[in-house]
Coordinates of C-alpha atoms in Angstrom, one line a residue:
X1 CA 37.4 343.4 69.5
X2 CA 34.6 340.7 69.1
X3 CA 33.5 341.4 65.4
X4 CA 30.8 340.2 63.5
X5 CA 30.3 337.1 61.4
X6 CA 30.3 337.5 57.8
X7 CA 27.4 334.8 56.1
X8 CA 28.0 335.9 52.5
X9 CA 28.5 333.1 50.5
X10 CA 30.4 335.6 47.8
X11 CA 32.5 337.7 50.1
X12 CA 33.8 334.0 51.6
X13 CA 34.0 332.7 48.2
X14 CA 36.9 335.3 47.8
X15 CA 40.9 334.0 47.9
X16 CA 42.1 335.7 50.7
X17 CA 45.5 338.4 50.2
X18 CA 48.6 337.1 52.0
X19 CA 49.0 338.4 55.6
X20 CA 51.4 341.0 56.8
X21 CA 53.0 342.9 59.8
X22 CA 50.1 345.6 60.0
X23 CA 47.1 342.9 60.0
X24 CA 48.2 341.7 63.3
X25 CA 45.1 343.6 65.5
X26 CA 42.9 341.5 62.5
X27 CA 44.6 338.6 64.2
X28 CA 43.9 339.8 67.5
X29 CA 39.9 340.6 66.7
X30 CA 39.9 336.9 64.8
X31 CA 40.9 335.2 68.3
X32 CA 38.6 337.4 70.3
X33 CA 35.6 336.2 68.1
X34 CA 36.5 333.0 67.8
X35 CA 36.6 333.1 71.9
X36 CA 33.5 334.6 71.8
X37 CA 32.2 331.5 69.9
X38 CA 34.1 328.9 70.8
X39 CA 31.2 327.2 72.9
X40 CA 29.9 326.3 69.0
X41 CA 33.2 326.7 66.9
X42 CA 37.1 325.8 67.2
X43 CA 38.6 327.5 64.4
X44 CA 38.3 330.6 61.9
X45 CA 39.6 332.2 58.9
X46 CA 40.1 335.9 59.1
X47 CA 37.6 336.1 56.3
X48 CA 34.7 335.2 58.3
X49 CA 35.1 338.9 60.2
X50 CA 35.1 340.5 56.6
X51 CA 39.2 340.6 56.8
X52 CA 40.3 338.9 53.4
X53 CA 43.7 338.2 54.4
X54 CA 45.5 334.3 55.3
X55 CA 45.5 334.3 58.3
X56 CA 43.6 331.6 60.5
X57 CA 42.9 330.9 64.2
X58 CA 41.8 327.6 65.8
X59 CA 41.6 325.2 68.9
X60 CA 44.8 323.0 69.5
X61 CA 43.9 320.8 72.4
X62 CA 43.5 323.3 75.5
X63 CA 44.9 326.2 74.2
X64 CA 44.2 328.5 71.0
X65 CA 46.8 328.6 68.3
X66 CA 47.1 331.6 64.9
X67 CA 48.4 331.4 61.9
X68 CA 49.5 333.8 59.3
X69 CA 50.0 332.5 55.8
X70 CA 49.0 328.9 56.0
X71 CA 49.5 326.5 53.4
X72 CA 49.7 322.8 53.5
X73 CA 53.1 321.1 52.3
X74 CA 51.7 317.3 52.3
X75 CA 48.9 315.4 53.1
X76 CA 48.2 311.7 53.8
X77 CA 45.9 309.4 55.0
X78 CA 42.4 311.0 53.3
X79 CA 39.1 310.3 54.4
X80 CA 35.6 311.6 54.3
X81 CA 34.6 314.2 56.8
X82 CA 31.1 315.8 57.2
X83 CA 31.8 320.0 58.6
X84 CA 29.8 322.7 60.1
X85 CA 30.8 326.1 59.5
X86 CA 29.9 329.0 61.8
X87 CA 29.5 331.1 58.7
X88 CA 27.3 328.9 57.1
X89 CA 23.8 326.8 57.7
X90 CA 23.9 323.1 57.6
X91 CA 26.9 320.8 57.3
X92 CA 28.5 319.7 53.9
X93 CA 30.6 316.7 53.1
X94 CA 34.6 316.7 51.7
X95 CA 37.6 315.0 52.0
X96 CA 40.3 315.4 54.4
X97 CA 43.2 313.9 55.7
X98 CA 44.4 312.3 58.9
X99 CA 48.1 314.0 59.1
X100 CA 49.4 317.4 57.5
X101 CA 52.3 319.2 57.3
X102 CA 52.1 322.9 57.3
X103 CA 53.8 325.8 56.8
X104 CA 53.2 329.1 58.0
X105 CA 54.5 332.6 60.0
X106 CA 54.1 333.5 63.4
X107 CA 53.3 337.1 64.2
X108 CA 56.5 337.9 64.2
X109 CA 56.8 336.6 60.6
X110 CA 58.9 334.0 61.5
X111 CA 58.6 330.3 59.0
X112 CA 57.4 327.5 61.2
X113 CA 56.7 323.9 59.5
X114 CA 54.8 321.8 61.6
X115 CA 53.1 318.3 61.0
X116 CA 49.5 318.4 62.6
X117 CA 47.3 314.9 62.8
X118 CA 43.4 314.0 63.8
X119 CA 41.2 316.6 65.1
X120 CA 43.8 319.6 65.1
X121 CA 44.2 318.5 61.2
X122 CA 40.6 318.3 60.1
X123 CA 40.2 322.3 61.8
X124 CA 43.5 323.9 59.9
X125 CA 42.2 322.0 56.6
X126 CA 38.7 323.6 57.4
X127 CA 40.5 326.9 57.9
X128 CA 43.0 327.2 54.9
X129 CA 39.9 325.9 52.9
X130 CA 38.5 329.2 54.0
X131 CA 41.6 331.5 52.7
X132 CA 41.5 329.9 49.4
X133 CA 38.1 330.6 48.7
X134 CA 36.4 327.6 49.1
X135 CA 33.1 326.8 51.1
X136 CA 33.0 324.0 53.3

């Protein structure tokens, strides 16, 4: 289900809960909405349809990736970035970097670690910003 976008600055501001088993349909509704906007966004973080949990959906070239429990193992490379968020108006600067390694579950709760550079970096930093609280 296509939900709606949440624009409170204190409801995002929120640490999200970890993710489990029975906040897979959250997942499902987070990729629906994000298809529903992806013609002016490429990734979410389930606490942008009012679900505080970590869990995170994005663009990965063609084809639309999730993540449950993301959290970055190592970073390198920074470098400034300016962002949009489809939560929020305007664009704010912050520092990211070219290549990360992350760790997270599939929905079968199954550990993957997985290095991610360019592009495909910059969204899951945007995104795990967003299940830590912090507004980009």
């Amino acid at each position: 289900m296509v939900r709606e976008i949440v624009h409170d600055p204190i409801i995002l501001a929120r640490r999200s809960a970890p993710a489990a088993m029975e906040d897979i349909p959250a997942a499902d509704d987070l990729m629906e909405t994000l298809l529903a906007n992806k013609e002016r966004c490429v990734g979410m973080a389930a606490n942008m349809i009012g679900v505080s949990r970590r869990i995170i959906v994005f663009q990965d070239g063609d084809k639309y990736a999730e993540m449950f429990n993301p959290e970055i193992i190592a970073s390198k490379d920074p470098y400034d970035a300016e962002e949009g968020c489809l939560s929020l108006d305007g664009t704010r600067k912050t520092k990211r970097y070219k290549s990360i390694k992350v760790r997270w579950q599939t929905r079968a709760f199954r550990t993957r670690v997985k290095n991610f550079t360019g592009w495909t970096a910059q969204i899951i930093q945007h995104e795990i910003d967003h299940t830590n609280g912090i507004l980009i």
